[in-house]
PDB file of C-alpha atoms in Angstrom:
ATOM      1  CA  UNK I   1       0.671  14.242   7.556  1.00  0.00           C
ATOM      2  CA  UNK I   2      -0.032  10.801   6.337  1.00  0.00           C
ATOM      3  CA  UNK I   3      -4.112  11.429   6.446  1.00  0.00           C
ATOM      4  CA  UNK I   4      -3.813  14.207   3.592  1.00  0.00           C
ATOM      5  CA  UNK I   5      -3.106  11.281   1.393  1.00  0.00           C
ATOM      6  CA  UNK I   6      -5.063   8.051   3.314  1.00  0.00           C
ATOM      7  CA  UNK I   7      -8.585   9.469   3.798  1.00  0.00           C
ATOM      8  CA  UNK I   8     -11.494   8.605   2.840  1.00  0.00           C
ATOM      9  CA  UNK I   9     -11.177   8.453  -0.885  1.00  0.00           C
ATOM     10  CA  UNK I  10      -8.060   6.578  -0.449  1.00  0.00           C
ATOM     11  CA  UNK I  11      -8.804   3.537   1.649  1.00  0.00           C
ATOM     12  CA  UNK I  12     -10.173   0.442   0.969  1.00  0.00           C
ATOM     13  CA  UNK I  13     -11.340  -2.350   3.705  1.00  0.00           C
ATOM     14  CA  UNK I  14     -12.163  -5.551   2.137  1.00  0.00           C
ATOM     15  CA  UNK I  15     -12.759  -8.992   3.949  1.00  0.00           C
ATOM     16  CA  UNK I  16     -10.221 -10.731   1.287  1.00  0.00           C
ATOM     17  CA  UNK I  17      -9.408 -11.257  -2.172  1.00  0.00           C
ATOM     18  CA  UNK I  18      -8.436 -14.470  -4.478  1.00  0.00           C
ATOM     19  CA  UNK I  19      -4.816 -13.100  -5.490  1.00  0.00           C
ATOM     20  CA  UNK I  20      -1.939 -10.921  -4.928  1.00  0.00           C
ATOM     21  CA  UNK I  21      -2.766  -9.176  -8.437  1.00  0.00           C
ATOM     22  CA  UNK I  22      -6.630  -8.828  -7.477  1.00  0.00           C
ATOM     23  CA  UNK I  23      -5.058  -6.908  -4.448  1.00  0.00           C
ATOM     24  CA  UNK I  24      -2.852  -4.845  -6.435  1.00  0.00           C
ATOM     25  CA  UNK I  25      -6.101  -3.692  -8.941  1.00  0.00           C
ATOM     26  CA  UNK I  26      -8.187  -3.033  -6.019  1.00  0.00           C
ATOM     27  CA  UNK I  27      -5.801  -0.580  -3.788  1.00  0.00           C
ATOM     28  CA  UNK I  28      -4.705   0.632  -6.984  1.00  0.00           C
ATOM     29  CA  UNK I  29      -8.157   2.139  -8.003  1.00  0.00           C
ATOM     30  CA  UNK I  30      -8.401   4.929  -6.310  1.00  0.00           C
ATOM     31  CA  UNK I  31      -5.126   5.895  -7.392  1.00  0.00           C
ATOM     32  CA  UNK I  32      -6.382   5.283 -11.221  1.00  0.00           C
ATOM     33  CA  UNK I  33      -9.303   7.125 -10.467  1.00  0.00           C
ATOM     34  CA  UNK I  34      -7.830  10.306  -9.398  1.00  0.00           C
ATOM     35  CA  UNK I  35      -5.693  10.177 -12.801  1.00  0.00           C
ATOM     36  CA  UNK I  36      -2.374   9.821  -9.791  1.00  0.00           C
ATOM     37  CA  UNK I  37      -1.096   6.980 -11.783  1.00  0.00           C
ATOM     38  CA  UNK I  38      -2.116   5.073 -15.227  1.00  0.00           C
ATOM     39  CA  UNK I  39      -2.655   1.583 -15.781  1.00  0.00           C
ATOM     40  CA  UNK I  40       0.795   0.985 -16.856  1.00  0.00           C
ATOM     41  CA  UNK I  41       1.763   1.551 -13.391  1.00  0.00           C
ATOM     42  CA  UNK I  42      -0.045  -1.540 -11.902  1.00  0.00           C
ATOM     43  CA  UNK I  43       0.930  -3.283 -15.069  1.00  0.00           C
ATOM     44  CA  UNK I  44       4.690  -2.281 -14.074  1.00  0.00           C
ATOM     45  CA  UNK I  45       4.624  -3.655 -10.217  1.00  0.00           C
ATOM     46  CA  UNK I  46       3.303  -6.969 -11.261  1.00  0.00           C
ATOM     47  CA  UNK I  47       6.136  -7.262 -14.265  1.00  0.00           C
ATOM     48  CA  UNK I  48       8.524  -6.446 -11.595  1.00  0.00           C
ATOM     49  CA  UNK I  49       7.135  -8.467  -9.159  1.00  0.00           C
ATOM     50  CA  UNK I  50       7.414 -11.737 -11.904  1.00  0.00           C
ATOM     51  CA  UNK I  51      10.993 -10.781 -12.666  1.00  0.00           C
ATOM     52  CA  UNK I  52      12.437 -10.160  -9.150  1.00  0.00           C
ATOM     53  CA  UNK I  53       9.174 -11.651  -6.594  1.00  0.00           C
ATOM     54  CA  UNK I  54       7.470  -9.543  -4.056  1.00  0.00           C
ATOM     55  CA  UNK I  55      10.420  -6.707  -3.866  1.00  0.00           C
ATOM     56  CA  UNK I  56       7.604  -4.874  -2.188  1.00  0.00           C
ATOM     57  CA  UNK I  57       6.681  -6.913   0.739  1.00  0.00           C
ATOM     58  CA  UNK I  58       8.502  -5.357   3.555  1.00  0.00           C
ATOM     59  CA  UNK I  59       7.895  -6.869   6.667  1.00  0.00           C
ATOM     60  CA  UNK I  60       5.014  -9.414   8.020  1.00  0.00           C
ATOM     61  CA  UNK I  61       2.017  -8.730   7.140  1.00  0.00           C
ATOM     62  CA  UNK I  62       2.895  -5.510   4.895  1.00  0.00           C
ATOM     63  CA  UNK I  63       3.042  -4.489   1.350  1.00  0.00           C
ATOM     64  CA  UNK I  64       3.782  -1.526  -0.360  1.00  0.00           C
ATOM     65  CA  UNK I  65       3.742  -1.719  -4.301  1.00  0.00           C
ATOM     66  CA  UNK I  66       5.743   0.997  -6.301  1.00  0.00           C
ATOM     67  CA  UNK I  67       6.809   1.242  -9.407  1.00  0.00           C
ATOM     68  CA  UNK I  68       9.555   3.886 -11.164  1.00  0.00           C
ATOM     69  CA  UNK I  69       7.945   7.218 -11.553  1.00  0.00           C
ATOM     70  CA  UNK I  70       8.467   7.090 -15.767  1.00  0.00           C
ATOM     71  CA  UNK I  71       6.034   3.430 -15.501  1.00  0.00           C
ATOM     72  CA  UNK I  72       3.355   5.749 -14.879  1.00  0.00           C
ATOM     73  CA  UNK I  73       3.220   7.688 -12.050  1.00  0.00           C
ATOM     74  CA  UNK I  74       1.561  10.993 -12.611  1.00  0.00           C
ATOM     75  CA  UNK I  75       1.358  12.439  -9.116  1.00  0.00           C
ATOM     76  CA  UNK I  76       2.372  12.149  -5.551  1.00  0.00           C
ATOM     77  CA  UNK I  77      -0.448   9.777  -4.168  1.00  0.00           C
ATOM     78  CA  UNK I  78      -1.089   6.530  -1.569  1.00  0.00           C
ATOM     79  CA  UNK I  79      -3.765   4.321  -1.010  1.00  0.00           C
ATOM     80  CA  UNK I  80      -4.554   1.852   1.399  1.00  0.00           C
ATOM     81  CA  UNK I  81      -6.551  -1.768   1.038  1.00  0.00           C
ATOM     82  CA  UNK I  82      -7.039  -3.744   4.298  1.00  0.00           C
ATOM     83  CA  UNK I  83      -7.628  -7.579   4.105  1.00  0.00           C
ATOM     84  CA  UNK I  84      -9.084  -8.587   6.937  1.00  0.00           C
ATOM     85  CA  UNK I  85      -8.090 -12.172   5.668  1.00  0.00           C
ATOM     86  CA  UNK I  86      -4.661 -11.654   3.947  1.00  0.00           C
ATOM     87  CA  UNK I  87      -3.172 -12.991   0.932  1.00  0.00           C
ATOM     88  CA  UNK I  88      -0.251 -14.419  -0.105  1.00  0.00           C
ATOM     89  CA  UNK I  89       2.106 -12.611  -2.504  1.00  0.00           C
ATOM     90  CA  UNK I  90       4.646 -15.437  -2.713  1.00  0.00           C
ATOM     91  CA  UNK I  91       6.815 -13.741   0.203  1.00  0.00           C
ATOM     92  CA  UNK I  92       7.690 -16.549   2.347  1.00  0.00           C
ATOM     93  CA  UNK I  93       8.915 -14.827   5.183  1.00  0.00           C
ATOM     94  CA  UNK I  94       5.620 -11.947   5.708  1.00  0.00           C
ATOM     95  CA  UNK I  95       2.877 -13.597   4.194  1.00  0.00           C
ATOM     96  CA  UNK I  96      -0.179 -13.687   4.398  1.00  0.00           C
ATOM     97  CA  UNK I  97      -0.409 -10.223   3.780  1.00  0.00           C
ATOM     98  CA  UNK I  98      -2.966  -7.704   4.834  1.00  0.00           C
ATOM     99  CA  UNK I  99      -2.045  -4.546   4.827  1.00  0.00           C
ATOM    100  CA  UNK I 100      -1.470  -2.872   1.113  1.00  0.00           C
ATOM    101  CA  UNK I 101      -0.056   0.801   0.612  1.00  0.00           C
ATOM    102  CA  UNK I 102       0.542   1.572  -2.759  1.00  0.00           C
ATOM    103  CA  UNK I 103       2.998   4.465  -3.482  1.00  0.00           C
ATOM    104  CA  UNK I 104       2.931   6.613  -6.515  1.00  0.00           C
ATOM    105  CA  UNK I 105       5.626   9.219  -6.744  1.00  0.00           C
ATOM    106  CA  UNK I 106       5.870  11.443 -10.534  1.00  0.00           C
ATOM    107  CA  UNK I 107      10.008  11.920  -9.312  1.00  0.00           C
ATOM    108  CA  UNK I 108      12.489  10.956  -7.176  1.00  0.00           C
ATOM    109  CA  UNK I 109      12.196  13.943  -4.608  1.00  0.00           C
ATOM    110  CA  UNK I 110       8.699  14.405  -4.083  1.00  0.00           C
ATOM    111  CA  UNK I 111       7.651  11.263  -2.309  1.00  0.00           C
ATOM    112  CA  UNK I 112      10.468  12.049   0.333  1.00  0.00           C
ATOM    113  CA  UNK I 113       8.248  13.771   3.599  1.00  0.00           C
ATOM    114  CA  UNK I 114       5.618  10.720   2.426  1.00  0.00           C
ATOM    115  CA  UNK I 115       8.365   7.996   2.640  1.00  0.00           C
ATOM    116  CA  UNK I 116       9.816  10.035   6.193  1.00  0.00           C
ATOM    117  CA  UNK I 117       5.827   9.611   7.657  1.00  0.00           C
ATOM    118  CA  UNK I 118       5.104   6.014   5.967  1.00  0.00           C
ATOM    119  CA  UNK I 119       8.904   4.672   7.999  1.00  0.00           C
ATOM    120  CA  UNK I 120       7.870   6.506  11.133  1.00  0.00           C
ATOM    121  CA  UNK I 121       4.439   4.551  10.891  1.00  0.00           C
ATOM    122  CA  UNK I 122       6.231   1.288  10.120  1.00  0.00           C
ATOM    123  CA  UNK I 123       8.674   1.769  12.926  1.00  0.00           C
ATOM    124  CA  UNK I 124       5.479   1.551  15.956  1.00  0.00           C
ATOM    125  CA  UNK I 125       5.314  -1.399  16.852  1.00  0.00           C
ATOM    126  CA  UNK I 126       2.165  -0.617  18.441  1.00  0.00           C
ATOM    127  CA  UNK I 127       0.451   1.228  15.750  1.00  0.00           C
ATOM    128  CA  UNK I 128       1.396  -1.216  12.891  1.00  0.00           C
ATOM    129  CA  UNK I 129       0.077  -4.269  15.288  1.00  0.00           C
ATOM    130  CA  UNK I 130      -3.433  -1.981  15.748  1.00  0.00           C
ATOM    131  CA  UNK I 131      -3.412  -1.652  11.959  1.00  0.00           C
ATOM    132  CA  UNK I 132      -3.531  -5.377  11.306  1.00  0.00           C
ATOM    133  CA  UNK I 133      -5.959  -6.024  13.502  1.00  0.00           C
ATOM    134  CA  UNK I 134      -8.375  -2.965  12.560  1.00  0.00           C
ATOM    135  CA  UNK I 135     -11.760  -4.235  11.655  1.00  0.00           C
ATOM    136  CA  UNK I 136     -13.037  -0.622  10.199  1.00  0.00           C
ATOM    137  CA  UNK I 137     -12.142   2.185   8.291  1.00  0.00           C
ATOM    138  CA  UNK I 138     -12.580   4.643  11.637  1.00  0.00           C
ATOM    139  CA  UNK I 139     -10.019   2.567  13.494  1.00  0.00           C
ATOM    140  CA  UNK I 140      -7.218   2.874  10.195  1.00  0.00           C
ATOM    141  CA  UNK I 141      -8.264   6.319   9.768  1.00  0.00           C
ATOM    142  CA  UNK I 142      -7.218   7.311  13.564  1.00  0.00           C
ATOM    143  CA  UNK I 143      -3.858   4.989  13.734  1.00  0.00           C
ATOM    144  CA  UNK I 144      -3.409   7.322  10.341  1.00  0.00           C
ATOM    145  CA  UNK I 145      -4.132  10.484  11.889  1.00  0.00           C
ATOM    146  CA  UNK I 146      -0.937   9.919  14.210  1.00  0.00           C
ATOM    147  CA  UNK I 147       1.377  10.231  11.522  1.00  0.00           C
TER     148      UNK I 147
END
């Protein structure tokens, strides 16, 4: 389920970047580029992020940036970066963090089988350690293809 949104034109492996923001721009991309969300949408996350902190750091490691669907979101779309070094995002409990999935939902209902397979991914264990330590696309493509 997951891999008809992470694929090939989705994903992003990257050895590291200077900044949280510099993150954000480079897993959004292919999000931008497939007209899925605008730039006020990555503009949005990192107002948010300023006002409230990293409300989209869930758990060691793991981010995944989201804005409202009206900051705009123009489809139903994900996209993955890898860090193989990660970065902070001012979380102290999960940083460094190295493994980005940015959500883009257009309403509130849409994004719900995406959400069911993204918690069912973050709930292994086993998979979510093999995802931080994958050194290739391949490898995050077939921990994908499980969900």
């Amino acid at each position: 389920m997951l891999s008809q949104w992470i694929h090939d034109g989705t994903l992003s492996l990257q050895e590291r970047v200077e900044s949280w923001p510099q993150a954000l721009e480079i897993c959004a991309q292919p999000l931008l580029d497939a007209q899925i969300i605008s730039p006020e949408y990555v503009t949005a996350i990192v107002e948010q992020h300023h006002k409230l902190g990293p409300y989209y750091v869930l758990a060691p490691g793991l981010a995944m940036p989201h804005a409202r669907p009206e900051e705009g979101a123009k489809g139903l779309g994900l996209s993955l970066l890898k860090l193989q070094h990660g970065v902070s995002f001012d979380s102290q409990e999960h940083d460094p963090v190295d493994l980005i999935i940015m959500l883009a939902a257009p309403d509130k209902h849409s994004h719900i089988e995406m959400i069911s397979a993204l918690a069912e991914l973050f709930s292994s264990e086993e998979d979510m350690q093999q995802l931080h330590r994958a050194k290739t696309i391949e490898e995050i493509k077939k921990i994908i293809s499980r969900f």
